[in-house]
Coordinates of C-alpha atoms in Angstrom, one line a residue:
X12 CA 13.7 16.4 -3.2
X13 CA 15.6 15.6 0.3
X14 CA 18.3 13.1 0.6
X15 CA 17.3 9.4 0.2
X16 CA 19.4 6.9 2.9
X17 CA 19.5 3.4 2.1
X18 CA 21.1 0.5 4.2
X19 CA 21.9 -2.8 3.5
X20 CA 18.9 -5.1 2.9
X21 CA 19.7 -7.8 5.7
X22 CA 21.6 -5.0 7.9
X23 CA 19.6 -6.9 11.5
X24 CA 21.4 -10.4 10.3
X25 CA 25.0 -8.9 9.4
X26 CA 25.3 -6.4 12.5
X27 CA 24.2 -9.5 14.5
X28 CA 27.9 -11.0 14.8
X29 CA 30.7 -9.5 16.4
X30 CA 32.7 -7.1 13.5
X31 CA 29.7 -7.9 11.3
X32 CA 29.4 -4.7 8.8
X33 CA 26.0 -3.3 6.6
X34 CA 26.9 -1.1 3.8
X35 CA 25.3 2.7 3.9
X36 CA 24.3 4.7 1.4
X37 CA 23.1 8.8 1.8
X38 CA 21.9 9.9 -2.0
X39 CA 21.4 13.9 -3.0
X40 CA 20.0 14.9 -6.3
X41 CA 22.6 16.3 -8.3
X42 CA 25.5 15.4 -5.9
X43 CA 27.6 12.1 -6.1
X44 CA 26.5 9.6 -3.9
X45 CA 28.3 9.5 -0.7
X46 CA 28.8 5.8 0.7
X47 CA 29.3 4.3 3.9
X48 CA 29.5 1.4 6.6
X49 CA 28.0 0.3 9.9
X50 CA 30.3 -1.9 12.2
X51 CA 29.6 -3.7 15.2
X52 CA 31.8 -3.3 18.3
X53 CA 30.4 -5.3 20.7
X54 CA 27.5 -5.3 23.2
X55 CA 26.1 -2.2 25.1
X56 CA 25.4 -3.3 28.8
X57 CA 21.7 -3.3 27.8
X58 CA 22.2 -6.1 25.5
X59 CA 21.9 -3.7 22.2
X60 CA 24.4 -3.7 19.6
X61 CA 27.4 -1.3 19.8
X62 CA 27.6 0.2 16.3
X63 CA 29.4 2.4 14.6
X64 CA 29.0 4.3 11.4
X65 CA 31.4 5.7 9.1
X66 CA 32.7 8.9 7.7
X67 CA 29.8 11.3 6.9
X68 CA 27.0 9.2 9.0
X69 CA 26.0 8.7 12.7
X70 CA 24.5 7.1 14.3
X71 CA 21.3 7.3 16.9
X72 CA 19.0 5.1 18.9
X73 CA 19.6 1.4 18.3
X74 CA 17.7 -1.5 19.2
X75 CA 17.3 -4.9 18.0
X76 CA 14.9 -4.5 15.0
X77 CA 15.7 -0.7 14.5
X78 CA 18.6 1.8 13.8
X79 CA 18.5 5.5 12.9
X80 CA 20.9 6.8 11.4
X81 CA 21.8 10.5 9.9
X82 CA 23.6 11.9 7.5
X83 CA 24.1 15.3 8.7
X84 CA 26.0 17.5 5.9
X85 CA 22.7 15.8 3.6
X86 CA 20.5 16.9 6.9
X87 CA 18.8 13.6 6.3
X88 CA 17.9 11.1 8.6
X89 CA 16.4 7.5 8.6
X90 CA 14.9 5.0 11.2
X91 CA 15.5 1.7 9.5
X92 CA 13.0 -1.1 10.5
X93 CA 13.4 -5.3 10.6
X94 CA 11.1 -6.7 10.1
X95 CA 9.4 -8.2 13.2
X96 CA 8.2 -11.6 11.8
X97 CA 8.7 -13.1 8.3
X98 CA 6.3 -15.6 6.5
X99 CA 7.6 -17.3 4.1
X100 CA 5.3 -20.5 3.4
X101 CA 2.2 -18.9 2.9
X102 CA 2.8 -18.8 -0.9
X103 CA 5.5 -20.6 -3.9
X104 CA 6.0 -17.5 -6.0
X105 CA 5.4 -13.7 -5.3
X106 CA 2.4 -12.0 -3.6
X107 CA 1.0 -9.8 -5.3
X108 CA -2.0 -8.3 -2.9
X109 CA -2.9 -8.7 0.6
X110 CA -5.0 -7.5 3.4
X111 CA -5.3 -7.8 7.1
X112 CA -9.2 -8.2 8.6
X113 CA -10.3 -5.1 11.0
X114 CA -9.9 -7.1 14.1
X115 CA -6.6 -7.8 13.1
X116 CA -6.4 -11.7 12.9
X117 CA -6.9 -12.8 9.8
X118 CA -4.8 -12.0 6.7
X119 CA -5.7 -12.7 2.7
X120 CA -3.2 -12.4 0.0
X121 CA -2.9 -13.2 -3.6
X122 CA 0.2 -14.9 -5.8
X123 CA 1.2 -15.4 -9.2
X124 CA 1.2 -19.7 -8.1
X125 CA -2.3 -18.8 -8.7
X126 CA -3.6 -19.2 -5.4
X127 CA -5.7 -16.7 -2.8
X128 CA -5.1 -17.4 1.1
X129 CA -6.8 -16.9 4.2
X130 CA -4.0 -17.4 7.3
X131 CA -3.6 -16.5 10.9
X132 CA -1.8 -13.0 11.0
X133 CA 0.0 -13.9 14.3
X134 CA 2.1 -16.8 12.8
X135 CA 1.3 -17.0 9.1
X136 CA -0.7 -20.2 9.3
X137 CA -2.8 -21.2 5.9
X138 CA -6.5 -21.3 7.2
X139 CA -8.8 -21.6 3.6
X140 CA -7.6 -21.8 0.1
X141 CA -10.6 -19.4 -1.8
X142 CA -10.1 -21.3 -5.2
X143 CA -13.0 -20.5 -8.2
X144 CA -10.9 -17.5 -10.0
X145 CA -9.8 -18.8 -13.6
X146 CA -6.1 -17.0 -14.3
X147 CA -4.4 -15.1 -11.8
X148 CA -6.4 -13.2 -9.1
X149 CA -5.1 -9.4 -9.3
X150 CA -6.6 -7.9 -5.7
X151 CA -8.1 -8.8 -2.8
X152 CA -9.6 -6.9 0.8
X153 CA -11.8 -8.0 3.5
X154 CA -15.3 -6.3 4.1
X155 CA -15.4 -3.9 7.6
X156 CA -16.7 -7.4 8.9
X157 CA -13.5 -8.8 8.8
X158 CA -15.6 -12.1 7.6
X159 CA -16.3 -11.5 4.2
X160 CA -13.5 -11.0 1.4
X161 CA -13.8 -9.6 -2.1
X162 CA -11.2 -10.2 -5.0
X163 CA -10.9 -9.4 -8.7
X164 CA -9.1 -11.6 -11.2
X165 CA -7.7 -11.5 -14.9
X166 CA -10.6 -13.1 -15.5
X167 CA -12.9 -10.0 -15.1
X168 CA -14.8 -11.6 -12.6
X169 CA -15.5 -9.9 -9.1
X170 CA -16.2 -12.9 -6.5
X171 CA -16.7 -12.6 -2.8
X172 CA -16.3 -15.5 -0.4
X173 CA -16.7 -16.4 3.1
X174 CA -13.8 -16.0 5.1
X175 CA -15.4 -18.8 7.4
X176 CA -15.6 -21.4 4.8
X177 CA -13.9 -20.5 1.6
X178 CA -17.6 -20.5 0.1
X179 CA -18.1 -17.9 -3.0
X180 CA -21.0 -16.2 -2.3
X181 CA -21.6 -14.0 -5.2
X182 CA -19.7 -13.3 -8.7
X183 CA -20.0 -10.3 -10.5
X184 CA -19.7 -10.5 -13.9
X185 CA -19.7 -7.7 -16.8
X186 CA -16.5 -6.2 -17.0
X187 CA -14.8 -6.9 -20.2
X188 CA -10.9 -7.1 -18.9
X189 CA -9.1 -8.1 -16.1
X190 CA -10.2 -6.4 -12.7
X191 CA -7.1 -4.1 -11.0
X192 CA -8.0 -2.7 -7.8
X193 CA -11.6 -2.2 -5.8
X194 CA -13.0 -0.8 -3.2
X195 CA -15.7 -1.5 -0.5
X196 CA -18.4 1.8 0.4
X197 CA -19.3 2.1 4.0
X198 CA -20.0 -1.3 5.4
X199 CA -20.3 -3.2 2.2
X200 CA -24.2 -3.5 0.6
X201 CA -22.0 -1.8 -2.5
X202 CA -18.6 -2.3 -4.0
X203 CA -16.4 -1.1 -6.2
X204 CA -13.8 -2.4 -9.1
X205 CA -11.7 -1.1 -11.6
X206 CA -10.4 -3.0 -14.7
X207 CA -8.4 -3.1 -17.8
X208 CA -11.1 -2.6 -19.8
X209 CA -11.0 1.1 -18.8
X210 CA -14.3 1.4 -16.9
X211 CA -15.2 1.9 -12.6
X212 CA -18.1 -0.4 -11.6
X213 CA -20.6 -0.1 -9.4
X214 CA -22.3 -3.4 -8.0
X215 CA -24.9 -4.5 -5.2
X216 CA -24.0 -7.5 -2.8
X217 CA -27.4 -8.6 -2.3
X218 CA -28.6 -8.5 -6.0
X219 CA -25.5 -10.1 -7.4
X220 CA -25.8 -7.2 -10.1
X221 CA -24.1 -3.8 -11.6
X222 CA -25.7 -0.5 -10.5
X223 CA -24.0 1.3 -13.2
X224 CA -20.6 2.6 -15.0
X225 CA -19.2 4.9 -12.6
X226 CA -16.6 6.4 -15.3
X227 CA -15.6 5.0 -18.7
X228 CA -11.9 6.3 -18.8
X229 CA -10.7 4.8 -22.6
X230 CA -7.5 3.9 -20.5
X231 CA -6.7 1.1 -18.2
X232 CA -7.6 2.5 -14.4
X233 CA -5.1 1.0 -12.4
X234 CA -6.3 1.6 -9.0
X235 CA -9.3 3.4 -7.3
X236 CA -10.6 4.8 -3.7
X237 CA -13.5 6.0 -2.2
X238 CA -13.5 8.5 0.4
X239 CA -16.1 11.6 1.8
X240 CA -15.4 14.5 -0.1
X241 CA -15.5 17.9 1.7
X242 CA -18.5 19.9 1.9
X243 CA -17.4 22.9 0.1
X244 CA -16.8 20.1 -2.9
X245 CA -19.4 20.6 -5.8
X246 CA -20.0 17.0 -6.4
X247 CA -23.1 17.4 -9.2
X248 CA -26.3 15.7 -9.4
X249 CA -27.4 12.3 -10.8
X250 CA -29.2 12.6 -14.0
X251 CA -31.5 9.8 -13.4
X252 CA -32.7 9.4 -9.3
X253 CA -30.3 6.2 -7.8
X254 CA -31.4 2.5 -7.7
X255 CA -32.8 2.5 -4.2
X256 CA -30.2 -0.3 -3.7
X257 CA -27.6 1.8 -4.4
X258 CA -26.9 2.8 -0.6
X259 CA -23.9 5.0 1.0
X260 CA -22.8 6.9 -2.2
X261 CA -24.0 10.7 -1.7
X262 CA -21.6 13.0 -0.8
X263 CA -18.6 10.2 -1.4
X264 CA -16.2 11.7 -4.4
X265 CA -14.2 8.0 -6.3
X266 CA -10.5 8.3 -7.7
X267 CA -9.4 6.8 -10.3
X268 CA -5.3 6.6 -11.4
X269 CA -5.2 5.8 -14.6
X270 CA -3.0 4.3 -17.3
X271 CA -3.0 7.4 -19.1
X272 CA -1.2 10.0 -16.7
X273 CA -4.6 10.9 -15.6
X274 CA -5.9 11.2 -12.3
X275 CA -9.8 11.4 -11.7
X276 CA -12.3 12.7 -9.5
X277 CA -16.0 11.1 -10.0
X278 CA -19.0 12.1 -7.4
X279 CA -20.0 8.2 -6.7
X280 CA -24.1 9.4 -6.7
X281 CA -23.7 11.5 -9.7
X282 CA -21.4 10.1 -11.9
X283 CA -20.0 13.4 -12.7
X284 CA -16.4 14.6 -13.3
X285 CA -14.8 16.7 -10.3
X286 CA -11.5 16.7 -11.4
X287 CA -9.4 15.8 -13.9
X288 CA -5.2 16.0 -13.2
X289 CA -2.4 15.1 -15.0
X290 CA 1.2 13.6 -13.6
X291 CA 4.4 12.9 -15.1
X292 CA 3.3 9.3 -15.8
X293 CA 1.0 6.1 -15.4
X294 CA -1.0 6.7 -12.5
X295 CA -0.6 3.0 -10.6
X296 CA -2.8 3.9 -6.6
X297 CA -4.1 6.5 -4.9
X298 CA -5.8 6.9 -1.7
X299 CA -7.8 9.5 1.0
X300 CA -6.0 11.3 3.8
X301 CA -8.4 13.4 4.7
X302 CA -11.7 14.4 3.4
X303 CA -9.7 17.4 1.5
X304 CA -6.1 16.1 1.0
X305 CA -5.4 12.8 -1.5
X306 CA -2.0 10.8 -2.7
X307 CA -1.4 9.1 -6.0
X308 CA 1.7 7.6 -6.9
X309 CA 2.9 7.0 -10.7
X310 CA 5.4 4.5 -12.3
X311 CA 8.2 7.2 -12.5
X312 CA 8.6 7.3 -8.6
X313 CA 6.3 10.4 -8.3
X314 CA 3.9 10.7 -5.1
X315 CA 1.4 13.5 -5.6
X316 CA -0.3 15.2 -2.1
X317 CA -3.2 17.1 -3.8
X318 CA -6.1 19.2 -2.7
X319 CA -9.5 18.3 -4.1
X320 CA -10.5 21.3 -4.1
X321 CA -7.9 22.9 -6.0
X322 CA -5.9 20.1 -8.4
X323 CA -4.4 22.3 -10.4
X324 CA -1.3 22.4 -8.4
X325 CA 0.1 19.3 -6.2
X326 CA 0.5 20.3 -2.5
X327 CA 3.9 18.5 -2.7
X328 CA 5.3 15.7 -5.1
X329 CA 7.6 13.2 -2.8
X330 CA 10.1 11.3 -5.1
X331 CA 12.6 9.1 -3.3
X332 CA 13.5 6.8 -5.9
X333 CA 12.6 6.7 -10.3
X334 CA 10.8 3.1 -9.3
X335 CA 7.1 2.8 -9.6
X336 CA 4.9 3.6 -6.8
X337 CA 2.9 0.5 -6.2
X338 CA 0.8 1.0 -3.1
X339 CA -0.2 4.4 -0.8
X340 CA -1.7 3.6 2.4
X341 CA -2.9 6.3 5.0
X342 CA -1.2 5.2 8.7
X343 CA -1.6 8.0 11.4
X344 CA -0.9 11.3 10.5
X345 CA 0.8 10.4 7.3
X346 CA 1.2 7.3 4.6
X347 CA 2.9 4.6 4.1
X348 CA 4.6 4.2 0.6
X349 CA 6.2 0.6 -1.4
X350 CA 7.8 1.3 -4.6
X351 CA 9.4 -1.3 -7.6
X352 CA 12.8 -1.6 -6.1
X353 CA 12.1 -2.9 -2.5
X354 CA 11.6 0.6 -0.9
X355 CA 8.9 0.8 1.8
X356 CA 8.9 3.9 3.8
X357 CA 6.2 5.7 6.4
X358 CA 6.3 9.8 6.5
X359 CA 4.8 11.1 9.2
X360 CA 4.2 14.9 9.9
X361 CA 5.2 15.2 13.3
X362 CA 8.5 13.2 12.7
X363 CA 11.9 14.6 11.5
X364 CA 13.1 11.0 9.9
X365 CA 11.7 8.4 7.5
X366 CA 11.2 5.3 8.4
X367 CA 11.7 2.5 6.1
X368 CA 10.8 -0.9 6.3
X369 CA 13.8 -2.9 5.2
X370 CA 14.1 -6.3 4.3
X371 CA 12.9 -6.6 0.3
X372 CA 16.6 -6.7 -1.7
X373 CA 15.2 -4.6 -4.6
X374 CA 12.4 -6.7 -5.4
X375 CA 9.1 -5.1 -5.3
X376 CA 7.3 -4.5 -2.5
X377 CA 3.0 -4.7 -4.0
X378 CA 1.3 -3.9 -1.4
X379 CA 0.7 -2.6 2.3
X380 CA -1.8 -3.6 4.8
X381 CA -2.5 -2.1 8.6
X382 CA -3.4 -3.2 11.6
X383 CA -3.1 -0.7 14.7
X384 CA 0.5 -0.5 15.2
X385 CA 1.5 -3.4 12.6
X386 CA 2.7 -3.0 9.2
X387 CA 2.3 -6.0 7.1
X388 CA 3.6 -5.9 3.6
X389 CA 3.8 -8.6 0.4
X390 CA 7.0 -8.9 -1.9
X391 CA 8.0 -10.0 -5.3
X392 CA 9.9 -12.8 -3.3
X393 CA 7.0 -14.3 -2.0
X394 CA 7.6 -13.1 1.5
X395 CA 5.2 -11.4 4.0
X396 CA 6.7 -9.1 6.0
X397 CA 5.3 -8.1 9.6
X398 CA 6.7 -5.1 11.1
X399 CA 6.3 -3.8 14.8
X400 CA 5.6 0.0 15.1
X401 CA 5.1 0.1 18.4
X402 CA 8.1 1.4 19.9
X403 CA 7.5 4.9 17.5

């Protein structure tokens, strides 16, 4: 594992006055943890803060929601981001799930005050209250439409609502524990959940009704994805010919991380196991690169890159801090990653820093969402963060 830099939650606000300071930190495995500051001097010509960095860091290109800074003797280096926007109204208490809609100007999220949102992504501004879940609501996404929402609760129901009108149009009932992630095939005639109870769901939109177990784990299954799986991938035949309403699902391979340490491969027509691989712990989300390559983080800190067609060795296994990994998200050539303690970063094959998306003070960051080159993310503190990748 490389060397993991940290800054200063706030660092944007505190380097914002005249002598302001951020503390730095540059952590190697097996070495003691070297520790630092950032000062500010003054004011470039440009208008861009003048800082400088003490003994053992540098730093590089500044602006006014970004600083990278390296550590060379670590050969480590680290684009911090500020976020460019926070919201801070939409919920009481801490989000737990959101989404952005595909074109980009709608947002949904979930809290533990119990409520689900629809609001403006441009300024944070509460559009519907979807209300009908009993206990918290665990997940929620928008359909490709960008119209239609689905979200699973504690209550093990599966609802979908109108993004127009806060309507629910359908509820899905028949798991027997609280639903924990799901997932939408192609443009949405079928969906996906996962649950407590240990089992993957298949249901139909238009016939409010199950098309069948996908896998029956014995073990919670924390998160799931669908992607295509690569030709070469032996996915197995259906014993019994599909429901003809069951549309989309050939040649798509489901992945299940589950409770157990166990992460599984399903083909979503046949039902059959592709792959069955184990990690150092509690499997918590994983999610498609490629049609070949998959991630899966655990609750030890542990991101697996693996190869579905050969998972008996990960590609890679990225650990930049012993928090749990709560959310994977594909951006560009590479992912985006939020863990337990606040730490959001993006890795990206083409560059030679991280970037991390500052701003959570060790509280967890849940989840990740996308839109072109914006990053939106929801916090234990009940904020949501936008951040502007654009100047990449």
């Amino acid at each position: 594992m490389a060397a993991t830099l940290r800054i200063q939650s706030d660092w944007s606000r505190a380097l914002r006055r005249d002598e302001g300071e951020a503390w730095l930190s540059c952590r190697s495995p097996g070495k003691p943890t070297l520790y630092g500051s950032l000062t500010r001097r003054g004011l470039s010509t440009e208008g861009v803060p003048d800082i400088a960095a003490s003994e053992g860091f540098v730093v590089g290109e500044v602006t006014k929601k970004s600083i990278l800074i390296s550590c060379p003797h670590e050969n480590a280096a680290t684009k911090f981001l500020a976020p460019y926007t926070t919201f801070s109204r939409i919920h009481q208490k801490s989000v737990t799930c959101l989404d952005i809609s595909s074109g980009g100007g709608l947002g949904v999220s979930t809290s533990t005050d119990g409520t689900m949102k629809i609001w403006q992504a441009a300024d944070g501004e509460i559009r519907r209250l979807l209300g009908g879940h009993v206990c918290d609501v665990n997940c929620c996404r928008f359909f490709p439409s960008g119209l239609v929402v689905l979200s699973g609760g504690m209550d093990a129901q599966l609802k979908i609502w109108s993004a127009e009108d806060a309507s629910c149009v359908v509820t899905f009932k028949g798991h027997k524990g609280g639903i924990l992630d799901t997932a939408i095939v192609d443009r949405g005639r079928n969906v996906l959940s996962c649950s407590r109870d240990g089992t993957a769901r298949l249901w139909d939109c238009g016939s409010s009704s199950c098309l069948g177990v996908i896998a029956d784990c014995g073990s919670p299954v924390n998160g799931i994805a669908v992607g295509a799986a690569d030709s070469s991938l032996n996915l197995g035949s259906p014993e019994k010919a599909p429901s003809e309403r069951e549309v989309g699902t050939e040649g798509k391979i489901l992945l299940l991380a589950r409770e157990d340490k166990k992460l599984q491969g399903v083909g979503l027509q046949s039902r059959q196991l592709v792959f069955l691989s184990i990690g150092s712990d509690a499997f918590n989300c994983c999610t498609f690169l490629s049609s070949t390559y998959i991630l899966a983080g655990t609750q030890d800190g542990n991101i697996y890159q693996l190869d579905v067609r050969n998972t008996n060795a990960p590609i890679q296994v990225i650990h930049r801090s012993g928090a749990p990994v709560l959310s994977l998200l594909p951006y560009r050539d590479g992912f985006v990653a939020s863990q337990g303690d606040g730490t959001c970063f993006i890795l990206q094959q083409d560059l030679d820093y991280t970037l991390d998306l500052t701003g959570a003070d060790c509280d967890a960051v849940y989840k990740v969402a996308s839109w072109e080159k914006q990053i939106y993310t929801c916090c234990r503190d009940g904020i949501v963060r936008r951040y502007q990748l654009s100047d990449l």
